[in-house]
Amino acid sequence: MLKIAYYPGCSGQGTSLEYDTSTRAVCKALDVELVDIPDWSCCGSTPAHTVNHVLSAALSARNLAQVESMGMTKATTPCPSCLTNLRTASHKMDDPEFKDKVNALLDVPCRNAVDTQSVLQVLAENVDPDLIKGKVVKPLSGIKIACYYGCIMNRPPEVMKFDHHENPMAMDNLMALLGAEVVPFPLKVECCGASYGIPRGDIVHRLSGKLLDAARDVGADAIVTACPLCQMNLDLRQGQINDALRENFRIPVFYYTQLLGYALGIDRAELGFEKLCVDPRLALGRIKQPQQAM
Amino acid sequence: MQIFNLADADQGFTAEVEARSHQNVKTCYQCGNCTAGCPYTFAYDYSVSQIMRLVQTGQKEAVLKCRSIWLCGSCQSCTTRCPNKIDVALIMDVCRHMAREEGYATERSVKVFADSFLESVERHGRAYELGLMASYMTRSGRVFTDVDLAPQVLMRGKLPFKPHPIQGREQVARIFERFRKGGKNA
């Protein structure tokens, strides 16, 4: 069994609760043991790196030092924003001068000995696809899915070192493996408007609106994403987007772990479909019952 | 079109951006790839490639006063696609740091949001979304921000009423404290 330190991220305790619970459930089902990092703190998210890079790296490095104290060298997080901060901090601390500045802000110095990967990367690179396929009890056949990765899970490639930076396929491959019809989605790494939902809603309405429009164009029944902020912009703000753009989008936006969990037959309570704002029942209803799928 | 006399270039500014970003801005030959891929250009006053040119030509005021550096979403499209491997998003970040330090905040709501977020982290060790919203609304005066979304998030239990304070929150607070003492050279 693969054992790996787990960094849930702040949104996992609030706005993306269902991402956290479904991530834990699918990892357990696929024999990936997630060990919570004790007393983890916020990575600083976008605000920290727009103020100062040493401050931002220190907020991440406190968590990397916590992983080191567990005697582990590999960590994982479901959130691409946390991932970017943790990986960027490590990348920058390869410079000893920068590392000293970071450690000067910390109580416990960070040795910079932890490699952090997204949960998606762990599943794509460390779990045998045949094992996943063998555990599928409800194939996703019948549903058309647009896989949306968000902008920063794969970029910049020198730092993220995962999949392709313009045309990532990890989520597409996973969904296809589960039996879903994956439609080509040309905007899979375009930005949704990121954290501007609150200070500049107009920007998010426009950029996320473009994504919803593209998903409709390619005939998707649903969007599947790996990022809490993308999910919130596309799902929670879909009504605002409709008002702003005079549109009538009704496209459910799942976390990929929710659909993976569905296919693996995990208890619905852990998948949290009821937490989604755009009603997913119509889309889920397109999935053929197992006997028909045979 | 603006006319700028290159003899007036503030070379100290160019050098500072280069030193703080560890990037060589001289290699930018204005191909426009960064601007072509930037999803935020519609909201910018200067496009990314224009910012790069302003940095090259040492036009400190124009850069630090512009809106674009506050609106960059750090989506890394420019950095990923630069043919000369310039980390353009990092340069945008560094320009925003310098604007903050010199007291500019052309997109005030963006600055207030970042400040409210970090204040929440400093106090609780983790981001406390509901407290962050309250603080943002009070400080920005935009009290109706997203009130239309409140029923949806509350009904679905997506916004806990209480923060999740951690044992190490004083350690986190000390990171901020030491950072403030060290200033920009932290």
GROMACS .gro file of C-alpha atoms in nm:
model
  480
    1MET     CA    1   0.000   0.000   0.000
    2LEU     CA    2   0.124   0.346  -0.094
    3LYS     CA    3   0.153   0.576   0.207
    4ILE     CA    4   0.165   0.949   0.154
    5ALA     CA    5   0.135   1.268   0.366
    6TYR     CA    6  -0.193   1.450   0.298
    7TYR     CA    7  -0.242   1.827   0.286
    8PRO     CA    8  -0.620   1.895   0.263
    9GLY     CA    9  -0.603   2.275   0.218
   10CYS     CA   10  -0.834   2.531   0.380
   11SER     CA   11  -1.116   2.512   0.125
   12GLY     CA   12  -1.143   2.139   0.193
   13GLN     CA   13  -1.293   2.229   0.529
   14GLY     CA   14  -1.549   2.466   0.382
   15THR     CA   15  -1.640   2.544   0.024
   16SER     CA   16  -1.492   2.222  -0.118
   17LEU     CA   17  -1.582   1.981   0.160
   18GLU     CA   18  -1.711   1.727  -0.094
   19TYR     CA   19  -1.373   1.730  -0.274
   20ASP     CA   20  -1.196   1.639   0.050
   21THR     CA   21  -1.438   1.363   0.151
   22SER     CA   22  -1.451   1.209  -0.198
   23THR     CA   23  -1.070   1.227  -0.230
   24ARG     CA   24  -1.026   1.041   0.098
   25ALA     CA   25  -1.284   0.781  -0.004
   26VAL     CA   26  -1.138   0.706  -0.349
   27CYS     CA   27  -0.780   0.691  -0.219
   28LYS     CA   28  -0.888   0.442   0.046
   29ALA     CA   29  -1.067   0.232  -0.214
   30LEU     CA   30  -0.757   0.234  -0.436
   31ASP     CA   31  -0.514   0.138  -0.156
   32VAL     CA   32  -0.351   0.481  -0.128
   33GLU     CA   33  -0.311   0.560   0.242
   34LEU     CA   34  -0.340   0.934   0.313
   35VAL     CA   35  -0.178   1.038   0.642
   36ASP     CA   36  -0.294   1.383   0.752
   37ILE     CA   37  -0.013   1.631   0.814
   38PRO     CA   38  -0.042   1.718   1.183
   39ASP     CA   39  -0.149   2.075   1.254
   40TRP     CA   40  -0.110   2.189   0.895
   41SER     CA   41  -0.154   2.561   0.826
   42CYS     CA   42  -0.262   2.768   0.524
   43CYS     CA   43  -0.015   2.778   0.232
   44GLY     CA   44  -0.090   3.148   0.182
   45SER     CA   45  -0.275   3.085  -0.143
   46THR     CA   46  -0.264   3.357  -0.410
   47PRO     CA   47  -0.260   3.657  -0.171
   48ALA     CA   48   0.074   3.559  -0.013
   49HIS     CA   49   0.274   3.536  -0.334
   50THR     CA   50   0.135   3.866  -0.456
   51VAL     CA   51   0.275   4.032  -0.142
   52ASN     CA   52   0.618   3.870  -0.111
   53HIS     CA   53   0.781   3.549  -0.228
   54VAL     CA   54   0.973   3.479   0.093
   55LEU     CA   55   0.658   3.519   0.303
   56SER     CA   56   0.468   3.295   0.064
   57ALA     CA   57   0.738   3.027   0.067
   58ALA     CA   58   0.760   3.039   0.448
   59LEU     CA   59   0.386   2.974   0.486
   60SER     CA   60   0.426   2.669   0.262
   61ALA     CA   61   0.758   2.563   0.415
   62ARG     CA   62   0.607   2.538   0.763
   63ASN     CA   63   0.392   2.257   0.624
   64LEU     CA   64   0.681   2.091   0.440
   65ALA     CA   65   0.873   2.093   0.771
   66GLN     CA   66   0.572   1.925   0.936
   67VAL     CA   67   0.591   1.650   0.672
   68GLU     CA   68   0.964   1.613   0.744
   69SER     CA   69   0.881   1.572   1.113
   70MET     CA   70   0.658   1.277   1.013
   71GLY     CA   71   0.966   1.112   0.861
   72MET     CA   72   0.805   1.126   0.517
   73THR     CA   73   0.934   1.266   0.188
   74LYS     CA   74   0.622   1.257  -0.026
   75ALA     CA   75   0.310   1.467   0.018
   76THR     CA   76  -0.006   1.515  -0.182
   77THR     CA   77  -0.287   1.768  -0.202
   78PRO     CA   78  -0.611   1.776  -0.402
   79CYS     CA   79  -0.593   2.156  -0.451
   80PRO     CA   80  -0.387   2.294  -0.742
   81SER     CA   81  -0.344   2.630  -0.569
   82CYS     CA   82  -0.195   2.468  -0.258
   83LEU     CA   83   0.009   2.244  -0.487
   84THR     CA   84   0.154   2.541  -0.675
   85ASN     CA   85   0.252   2.712  -0.352
   86LEU     CA   86   0.410   2.403  -0.198
   87ARG     CA   87   0.598   2.310  -0.516
   88THR     CA   88   0.706   2.667  -0.593
   89ALA     CA   89   0.838   2.705  -0.238
   90SER     CA   90   1.046   2.386  -0.280
   91HIS     CA   91   1.165   2.494  -0.623
   92LYS     CA   92   1.278   2.834  -0.499
   93MET     CA   93   1.441   2.687  -0.188
   94ASP     CA   94   1.681   2.497  -0.415
   95ASP     CA   95   1.861   2.832  -0.400
   96PRO     CA   96   2.042   2.820  -0.061
   97GLU     CA   97   2.024   3.198  -0.015
   98PHE     CA   98   1.646   3.195  -0.063
   99LYS     CA   99   1.613   2.894   0.166
  100ASP     CA  100   1.800   3.080   0.443
  101LYS     CA  101   1.561   3.375   0.412
  102VAL     CA  102   1.264   3.140   0.439
  103ASN     CA  103   1.406   2.956   0.737
  104ALA     CA  104   1.474   3.287   0.912
  105LEU     CA  105   1.094   3.331   0.932
  106LEU     CA  106   1.025   2.982   1.071
  107ASP     CA  107   1.038   2.833   1.420
  108VAL     CA  108   1.135   2.493   1.280
  109PRO     CA  109   1.362   2.508   0.974
  110CYS     CA  110   1.258   2.334   0.655
  111ARG     CA  111   1.516   2.097   0.502
  112ASN     CA  112   1.339   2.109   0.167
  113ALA     CA  113   1.327   1.733   0.136
  114VAL     CA  114   0.961   1.685   0.045
  115ASP     CA  115   0.816   1.632  -0.302
  116THR     CA  116   0.451   1.735  -0.326
  117GLN     CA  117   0.224   1.605  -0.600
  118SER     CA  118  -0.143   1.651  -0.680
  119VAL     CA  119  -0.371   1.363  -0.587
  120LEU     CA  120  -0.445   1.336  -0.960
  121GLN     CA  121  -0.075   1.281  -1.033
  122VAL     CA  122  -0.050   1.018  -0.761
  123LEU     CA  123  -0.350   0.832  -0.903
  124ALA     CA  124  -0.224   0.867  -1.261
  125GLU     CA  125   0.134   0.760  -1.193
  126ASN     CA  126   0.119   0.529  -0.893
  127VAL     CA  127  -0.203   0.335  -0.931
  128ASP     CA  128  -0.230   0.061  -1.192
  129PRO     CA  129  -0.515   0.145  -1.434
  130ASP     CA  130  -0.610  -0.224  -1.436
  131LEU     CA  131  -0.659  -0.211  -1.060
  132ILE     CA  132  -0.896   0.085  -1.103
  133LYS     CA  133  -1.078  -0.084  -1.388
  134GLY     CA  134  -1.116  -0.401  -1.185
  135LYS     CA  135  -1.289  -0.208  -0.907
  136VAL     CA  136  -1.543  -0.031  -1.126
  137VAL     CA  137  -1.892  -0.145  -1.033
  138LYS     CA  138  -2.092   0.134  -1.202
  139PRO     CA  139  -1.932   0.227  -1.536
  140LEU     CA  140  -1.992   0.586  -1.645
  141SER     CA  141  -2.112   0.492  -1.994
  142GLY     CA  142  -2.369   0.728  -2.139
  143ILE     CA  143  -2.242   1.055  -1.989
  144LYS     CA  144  -2.044   1.307  -2.195
  145ILE     CA  145  -1.775   1.483  -1.999
  146ALA     CA  146  -1.549   1.785  -2.054
  147CYS     CA  147  -1.233   1.754  -1.843
  148TYR     CA  148  -1.115   2.091  -1.712
  149TYR     CA  149  -0.775   2.101  -1.542
  150GLY     CA  150  -0.752   2.470  -1.461
  151CYS     CA  151  -0.451   2.683  -1.535
  152ILE     CA  152  -0.186   2.589  -1.279
  153MET     CA  153  -0.188   2.215  -1.220
  154ASN     CA  154   0.051   2.162  -1.512
  155ARG     CA  155   0.209   2.506  -1.556
  156PRO     CA  156   0.482   2.612  -1.564
  157PRO     CA  157   0.611   2.268  -1.668
  158GLU     CA  158   0.958   2.321  -1.515
  159VAL     CA  159   0.798   2.348  -1.169
  160MET     CA  160   0.492   2.126  -1.193
  161LYS     CA  161   0.652   1.832  -1.378
  162PHE     CA  162   0.325   1.655  -1.451
  163ASP     CA  163   0.145   1.560  -1.772
  164HIS     CA  164   0.143   1.798  -2.071
  165HIS     CA  165   0.125   2.173  -2.006
  166GLU     CA  166  -0.098   2.256  -2.305
  167ASN     CA  167  -0.295   1.933  -2.342
  168PRO     CA  168  -0.296   1.734  -2.018
  169MET     CA  169  -0.465   1.394  -2.043
  170ALA     CA  170  -0.454   1.238  -1.694
  171MET     CA  171  -0.816   1.320  -1.609
  172ASP     CA  172  -0.937   1.242  -1.964
  173ASN     CA  173  -0.772   0.900  -1.945
  174LEU     CA  174  -0.913   0.830  -1.600
  175MET     CA  175  -1.269   0.923  -1.702
  176ALA     CA  176  -1.240   0.717  -2.022
  177LEU     CA  177  -1.117   0.424  -1.815
  178LEU     CA  178  -1.432   0.453  -1.605
  179GLY     CA  179  -1.642   0.431  -1.922
  180ALA     CA  180  -1.741   0.795  -1.970
  181GLU     CA  181  -1.743   0.956  -2.314
  182VAL     CA  182  -1.475   1.225  -2.289
  183VAL     CA  183  -1.537   1.510  -2.534
  184PRO     CA  184  -1.241   1.714  -2.661
  185PHE     CA  185  -1.234   2.034  -2.455
  186PRO     CA  186  -1.013   2.304  -2.610
  187LEU     CA  187  -1.006   2.528  -2.300
  188LYS     CA  188  -0.884   2.265  -2.055
  189VAL     CA  189  -0.599   2.482  -1.922
  190GLU     CA  190  -0.757   2.828  -1.965
  191CYS     CA  191  -0.798   3.041  -1.651
  192CYS     CA  192  -1.147   3.065  -1.495
  193GLY     CA  193  -1.078   3.405  -1.336
  194ALA     CA  194  -0.911   3.257  -1.028
  195SER     CA  195  -0.953   3.443  -0.702
  196TYR     CA  196  -1.115   3.753  -0.853
  197GLY     CA  197  -1.470   3.630  -0.785
  198ILE     CA  198  -1.501   3.854  -0.483
  199PRO     CA  199  -1.300   4.169  -0.572
  200ARG     CA  200  -1.373   4.165  -0.949
  201GLY     CA  201  -1.671   3.942  -1.016
  202ASP     CA  202  -1.701   4.079  -1.370
  203ILE     CA  203  -1.371   3.913  -1.465
  204VAL     CA  204  -1.480   3.572  -1.338
  205HIS     CA  205  -1.820   3.601  -1.506
  206ARG     CA  206  -1.651   3.661  -1.839
  207LEU     CA  207  -1.374   3.400  -1.816
  208SER     CA  208  -1.580   3.126  -1.653
  209GLY     CA  209  -1.866   3.210  -1.892
  210LYS     CA  210  -1.631   3.136  -2.180
  211LEU     CA  211  -1.556   2.793  -2.031
  212LEU     CA  212  -1.924   2.708  -1.985
  213ASP     CA  213  -1.995   2.824  -2.339
  214ALA     CA  214  -1.717   2.601  -2.477
  215ALA     CA  215  -1.840   2.303  -2.274
  216ARG     CA  216  -2.190   2.351  -2.416
  217ASP     CA  217  -2.047   2.382  -2.767
  218VAL     CA  218  -1.872   2.046  -2.747
  219GLY     CA  219  -2.190   1.884  -2.618
  220ALA     CA  220  -2.078   1.806  -2.263
  221ASP     CA  221  -2.339   1.689  -2.010
  222ALA     CA  222  -2.105   1.794  -1.732
  223ILE     CA  223  -1.769   1.952  -1.659
  224VAL     CA  224  -1.525   1.762  -1.442
  225THR     CA  225  -1.259   1.956  -1.256
  226ALA     CA  226  -0.974   1.908  -1.011
  227CYS     CA  227  -0.966   2.257  -0.857
  228PRO     CA  228  -1.183   2.394  -0.573
  229LEU     CA  229  -1.162   2.750  -0.703
  230CYS     CA  230  -1.250   2.652  -1.061
  231GLN     CA  231  -1.539   2.443  -0.929
  232MET     CA  232  -1.668   2.733  -0.721
  233ASN     CA  233  -1.641   2.981  -1.008
  234LEU     CA  234  -1.816   2.751  -1.256
  235ASP     CA  235  -2.078   2.602  -1.024
  236LEU     CA  236  -2.162   2.841  -0.741
  237ARG     CA  237  -2.130   3.145  -0.969
  238GLN     CA  238  -2.314   2.991  -1.266
  239GLY     CA  239  -2.629   3.186  -1.175
  240GLN     CA  240  -2.432   3.513  -1.160
  241ILE     CA  241  -2.273   3.427  -1.493
  242ASN     CA  242  -2.615   3.364  -1.647
  243ASP     CA  243  -2.737   3.703  -1.521
  244ALA     CA  244  -2.425   3.887  -1.636
  245LEU     CA  245  -2.407   3.728  -1.982
  246ARG     CA  246  -2.783   3.677  -2.038
  247GLU     CA  247  -2.724   3.307  -2.070
  248ASN     CA  248  -2.904   3.002  -1.945
  249PHE     CA  249  -2.627   2.757  -1.861
  250ARG     CA  250  -2.721   2.456  -1.650
  251ILE     CA  251  -2.404   2.251  -1.659
  252PRO     CA  252  -2.313   2.054  -1.348
  253VAL     CA  253  -1.949   2.080  -1.240
  254PHE     CA  254  -1.819   1.769  -1.063
  255TYR     CA  255  -1.491   1.703  -0.891
  256TYR     CA  256  -1.325   1.413  -1.074
  257THR     CA  257  -1.308   1.227  -0.742
  258GLN     CA  258  -1.688   1.238  -0.713
  259LEU     CA  259  -1.735   1.058  -1.045
  260LEU     CA  260  -1.449   0.821  -0.975
  261GLY     CA  261  -1.613   0.740  -0.642
  262TYR     CA  262  -1.949   0.692  -0.811
  263ALA     CA  263  -1.797   0.441  -1.054
  264LEU     CA  264  -1.625   0.259  -0.769
  265GLY     CA  265  -1.960   0.228  -0.592
  266ILE     CA  266  -1.859   0.439  -0.292
  267ASP     CA  267  -2.134   0.543  -0.052
  268ARG     CA  268  -2.310   0.854  -0.188
  269ALA     CA  269  -2.279   1.029   0.151
  270GLU     CA  270  -1.901   1.051   0.105
  271LEU     CA  271  -1.928   1.186  -0.249
  272GLY     CA  272  -2.140   1.491  -0.155
  273PHE     CA  273  -2.336   1.538  -0.479
  274GLU     CA  274  -2.591   1.738  -0.278
  275LYS     CA  275  -2.323   2.002  -0.218
  276LEU     CA  276  -2.319   2.097  -0.587
  277CYS     CA  277  -2.519   2.409  -0.674
  278VAL     CA  278  -2.617   2.314  -1.029
  279ASP     CA  279  -2.837   2.007  -0.993
  280PRO     CA  280  -2.637   1.706  -1.119
  281ARG     CA  281  -2.928   1.460  -1.131
  282LEU     CA  282  -3.004   1.501  -1.501
  283ALA     CA  283  -2.639   1.439  -1.591
  284LEU     CA  284  -2.605   1.144  -1.353
  285GLY     CA  285  -2.928   1.006  -1.498
  286ARG     CA  286  -2.756   0.972  -1.835
  287ILE     CA  287  -2.529   0.705  -1.692
  288LYS     CA  288  -2.667   0.370  -1.805
  289GLN     CA  289  -2.744   0.113  -1.541
  290PRO     CA  290  -2.478  -0.160  -1.516
  291GLN     CA  291  -2.694  -0.435  -1.669
  292GLN     CA  292  -2.759  -0.219  -1.978
  293ALA     CA  293  -2.392  -0.134  -2.003
  294MET     CA  294  -2.289  -0.496  -2.025
  295MET     CA  295   0.025   5.652  -2.854
  296GLN     CA  296   0.266   5.767  -2.587
  297ILE     CA  297   0.606   5.903  -2.677
  298PHE     CA  298   0.886   5.829  -2.435
  299ASN     CA  299   1.241   5.953  -2.456
  300LEU     CA  300   1.466   5.653  -2.394
  301ALA     CA  301   1.726   5.885  -2.244
  302ASP     CA  302   1.485   5.928  -1.950
  303ALA     CA  303   1.482   5.556  -1.870
  304ASP     CA  304   1.511   5.477  -1.499
  305GLN     CA  305   1.773   5.206  -1.528
  306GLY     CA  306   1.769   5.150  -1.154
  307PHE     CA  307   1.408   5.036  -1.183
  308THR     CA  308   1.487   4.791  -1.461
  309ALA     CA  309   1.780   4.656  -1.259
  310GLU     CA  310   1.566   4.617  -0.946
  311VAL     CA  311   1.295   4.423  -1.129
  312GLU     CA  312   1.565   4.199  -1.278
  313ALA     CA  313   1.738   4.144  -0.944
  314ARG     CA  314   1.416   4.066  -0.756
  315SER     CA  315   1.279   3.834  -1.024
  316HIS     CA  316   1.611   3.676  -1.127
  317GLN     CA  317   1.502   3.733  -1.488
  318ASN     CA  318   1.678   3.901  -1.778
  319VAL     CA  319   1.416   4.135  -1.925
  320LYS     CA  320   1.652   4.244  -2.206
  321THR     CA  321   1.584   3.920  -2.391
  322CYS     CA  322   1.218   4.011  -2.444
  323TYR     CA  323   1.184   4.092  -2.815
  324GLN     CA  324   0.816   4.180  -2.801
  325CYS     CA  325   0.684   3.878  -2.991
  326GLY     CA  326   0.351   3.921  -2.813
  327ASN     CA  327   0.305   3.554  -2.724
  328CYS     CA  328   0.240   3.646  -2.360
  329THR     CA  329  -0.032   3.892  -2.458
  330ALA     CA  330  -0.188   3.653  -2.708
  331GLY     CA  331  -0.240   3.389  -2.441
  332CYS     CA  332  -0.333   3.620  -2.153
  333PRO     CA  333  -0.703   3.578  -2.060
  334TYR     CA  334  -0.701   3.906  -1.867
  335THR     CA  335  -0.601   4.144  -2.147
  336PHE     CA  336  -0.961   4.270  -2.181
  337ALA     CA  337  -0.946   4.406  -1.825
  338TYR     CA  338  -0.589   4.544  -1.842
  339ASP     CA  339  -0.480   4.900  -1.911
  340TYR     CA  340  -0.145   4.776  -2.047
  341SER     CA  341  -0.106   4.430  -2.202
  342VAL     CA  342   0.161   4.197  -2.060
  343SER     CA  343   0.402   4.262  -2.347
  344GLN     CA  344   0.355   4.637  -2.296
  345ILE     CA  345   0.442   4.594  -1.927
  346MET     CA  346   0.756   4.407  -2.035
  347ARG     CA  347   0.850   4.696  -2.264
  348LEU     CA  348   0.781   4.952  -1.989
  349VAL     CA  349   1.008   4.754  -1.756
  350GLN     CA  350   1.281   4.736  -2.023
  351THR     CA  351   1.264   5.110  -2.077
  352GLY     CA  352   1.266   5.190  -1.705
  353GLN     CA  353   0.924   5.356  -1.686
  354LYS     CA  354   0.874   5.301  -1.318
  355GLU     CA  355   0.575   5.530  -1.262
  356ALA     CA  356   0.378   5.385  -1.551
  357VAL     CA  357   0.434   5.028  -1.429
  358LEU     CA  358   0.370   5.082  -1.059
  359LYS     CA  359   0.058   5.290  -1.127
  360CYS     CA  360  -0.101   5.053  -1.377
  361ARG     CA  361  -0.401   4.826  -1.316
  362SER     CA  362  -0.269   4.524  -1.500
  363ILE     CA  363  -0.019   4.419  -1.234
  364TRP     CA  364  -0.309   4.395  -0.985
  365LEU     CA  365  -0.529   4.196  -1.222
  366CYS     CA  366  -0.282   3.927  -1.331
  367GLY     CA  367  -0.429   3.593  -1.221
  368SER     CA  368  -0.089   3.415  -1.219
  369CYS     CA  369  -0.228   3.159  -1.465
  370GLN     CA  370   0.127   3.103  -1.600
  371SER     CA  371   0.023   3.114  -1.964
  372CYS     CA  372   0.276   3.391  -2.042
  373THR     CA  373   0.558   3.217  -1.853
  374THR     CA  374   0.484   2.880  -2.015
  375ARG     CA  375   0.474   3.020  -2.369
  376CYS     CA  376   0.761   3.271  -2.364
  377PRO     CA  377   1.008   3.163  -2.635
  378ASN     CA  378   1.294   3.316  -2.435
  379LYS     CA  379   1.201   3.141  -2.112
  380ILE     CA  380   1.130   3.463  -1.926
  381ASP     CA  381   0.914   3.403  -1.618
  382VAL     CA  382   0.674   3.682  -1.714
  383ALA     CA  383   0.414   3.601  -1.445
  384LEU     CA  384   0.690   3.629  -1.186
  385ILE     CA  385   0.780   3.974  -1.319
  386MET     CA  386   0.413   4.078  -1.289
  387ASP     CA  387   0.422   3.953  -0.928
  388VAL     CA  388   0.742   4.143  -0.850
  389CYS     CA  389   0.598   4.465  -0.998
  390ARG     CA  390   0.294   4.423  -0.773
  391HIS     CA  391   0.522   4.375  -0.470
  392MET     CA  392   0.703   4.697  -0.558
  393ALA     CA  393   0.376   4.884  -0.615
  394ARG     CA  394   0.253   4.773  -0.272
  395GLU     CA  395   0.575   4.876  -0.104
  396GLU     CA  396   0.558   5.219  -0.263
  397GLY     CA  397   0.197   5.271  -0.161
  398TYR     CA  398   0.021   5.220  -0.492
  399ALA     CA  399  -0.298   5.016  -0.506
  400THR     CA  400  -0.470   5.093  -0.832
  401GLU     CA  401  -0.715   4.806  -0.791
  402ARG     CA  402  -0.803   4.869  -0.431
  403SER     CA  403  -1.056   4.588  -0.393
  404VAL     CA  404  -0.792   4.335  -0.504
  405LYS     CA  405  -0.548   4.464  -0.242
  406VAL     CA  406  -0.816   4.468   0.030
  407PHE     CA  407  -0.912   4.110  -0.054
  408ALA     CA  408  -0.550   3.992  -0.028
  409ASP     CA  409  -0.500   4.182   0.298
  410SER     CA  410  -0.819   4.039   0.449
  411PHE     CA  411  -0.716   3.688   0.346
  412LEU     CA  412  -0.368   3.713   0.499
  413GLU     CA  413  -0.505   3.872   0.815
  414SER     CA  414  -0.732   3.570   0.852
  415VAL     CA  415  -0.436   3.333   0.809
  416GLU     CA  416  -0.225   3.531   1.057
  417ARG     CA  417  -0.502   3.517   1.317
  418HIS     CA  418  -0.624   3.158   1.277
  419GLY     CA  419  -0.339   2.974   1.105
  420ARG     CA  420  -0.581   2.880   0.830
  421ALA     CA  421  -0.809   3.079   0.602
  422TYR     CA  422  -1.149   3.131   0.763
  423GLU     CA  423  -1.377   3.197   0.471
  424LEU     CA  424  -1.675   3.354   0.651
  425GLY     CA  425  -1.455   3.584   0.861
  426LEU     CA  426  -1.259   3.675   0.550
  427MET     CA  427  -1.578   3.779   0.369
  428ALA     CA  428  -1.693   3.991   0.666
  429SER     CA  429  -1.355   4.160   0.689
  430TYR     CA  430  -1.345   4.222   0.313
  431MET     CA  431  -1.693   4.375   0.309
  432THR     CA  432  -1.616   4.601   0.603
  433ARG     CA  433  -1.284   4.722   0.470
  434SER     CA  434  -1.389   4.763   0.108
  435GLY     CA  435  -1.731   4.910   0.189
  436ARG     CA  436  -1.874   4.665  -0.066
  437VAL     CA  437  -2.123   4.515   0.178
  438PHE     CA  438  -2.339   4.350  -0.086
  439THR     CA  439  -2.058   4.145  -0.241
  440ASP     CA  440  -2.194   3.797  -0.320
  441VAL     CA  441  -2.490   3.824  -0.081
  442ASP     CA  442  -2.687   3.653  -0.359
  443LEU     CA  443  -2.470   3.344  -0.304
  444ALA     CA  444  -2.516   3.329   0.072
  445PRO     CA  445  -2.832   3.110   0.075
  446GLN     CA  446  -2.667   2.855  -0.157
  447VAL     CA  447  -2.348   2.815   0.043
  448LEU     CA  448  -2.518   2.821   0.382
  449MET     CA  449  -2.788   2.574   0.280
  450ARG     CA  450  -2.522   2.332   0.162
  451GLY     CA  451  -2.311   2.371   0.475
  452LYS     CA  452  -2.019   2.500   0.270
  453LEU     CA  453  -1.932   2.792   0.495
  454PRO     CA  454  -1.858   2.693   0.853
  455PHE     CA  455  -1.951   2.962   1.106
  456LYS     CA  456  -1.645   2.902   1.319
  457PRO     CA  457  -1.277   2.917   1.222
  458HIS     CA  458  -1.059   2.608   1.255
  459PRO     CA  459  -0.782   2.741   1.475
  460ILE     CA  460  -0.473   2.524   1.487
  461GLN     CA  461  -0.227   2.463   1.768
  462GLY     CA  462   0.052   2.616   1.566
  463ARG     CA  463  -0.132   2.941   1.496
  464GLU     CA  464   0.122   3.134   1.700
  465GLN     CA  465   0.398   2.987   1.484
  466VAL     CA  466   0.214   3.118   1.179
  467ALA     CA  467   0.163   3.458   1.343
  468ARG     CA  468   0.538   3.469   1.411
  469ILE     CA  469   0.609   3.413   1.039
  470PHE     CA  470   0.417   3.734   0.965
  471GLU     CA  471   0.579   3.918   1.256
  472ARG     CA  472   0.934   3.829   1.146
  473PHE     CA  473   0.845   3.912   0.787
  474ARG     CA  474   0.730   4.263   0.885
  475LYS     CA  475   1.053   4.319   1.078
  476GLY     CA  476   1.263   4.210   0.783
  477GLY     CA  477   1.071   4.424   0.534
  478LYS     CA  478   1.115   4.356   0.167
  479ASN     CA  479   1.448   4.184   0.228
  480ALA     CA  480   1.291   3.924   0.454
   0.00000   0.00000   0.00000
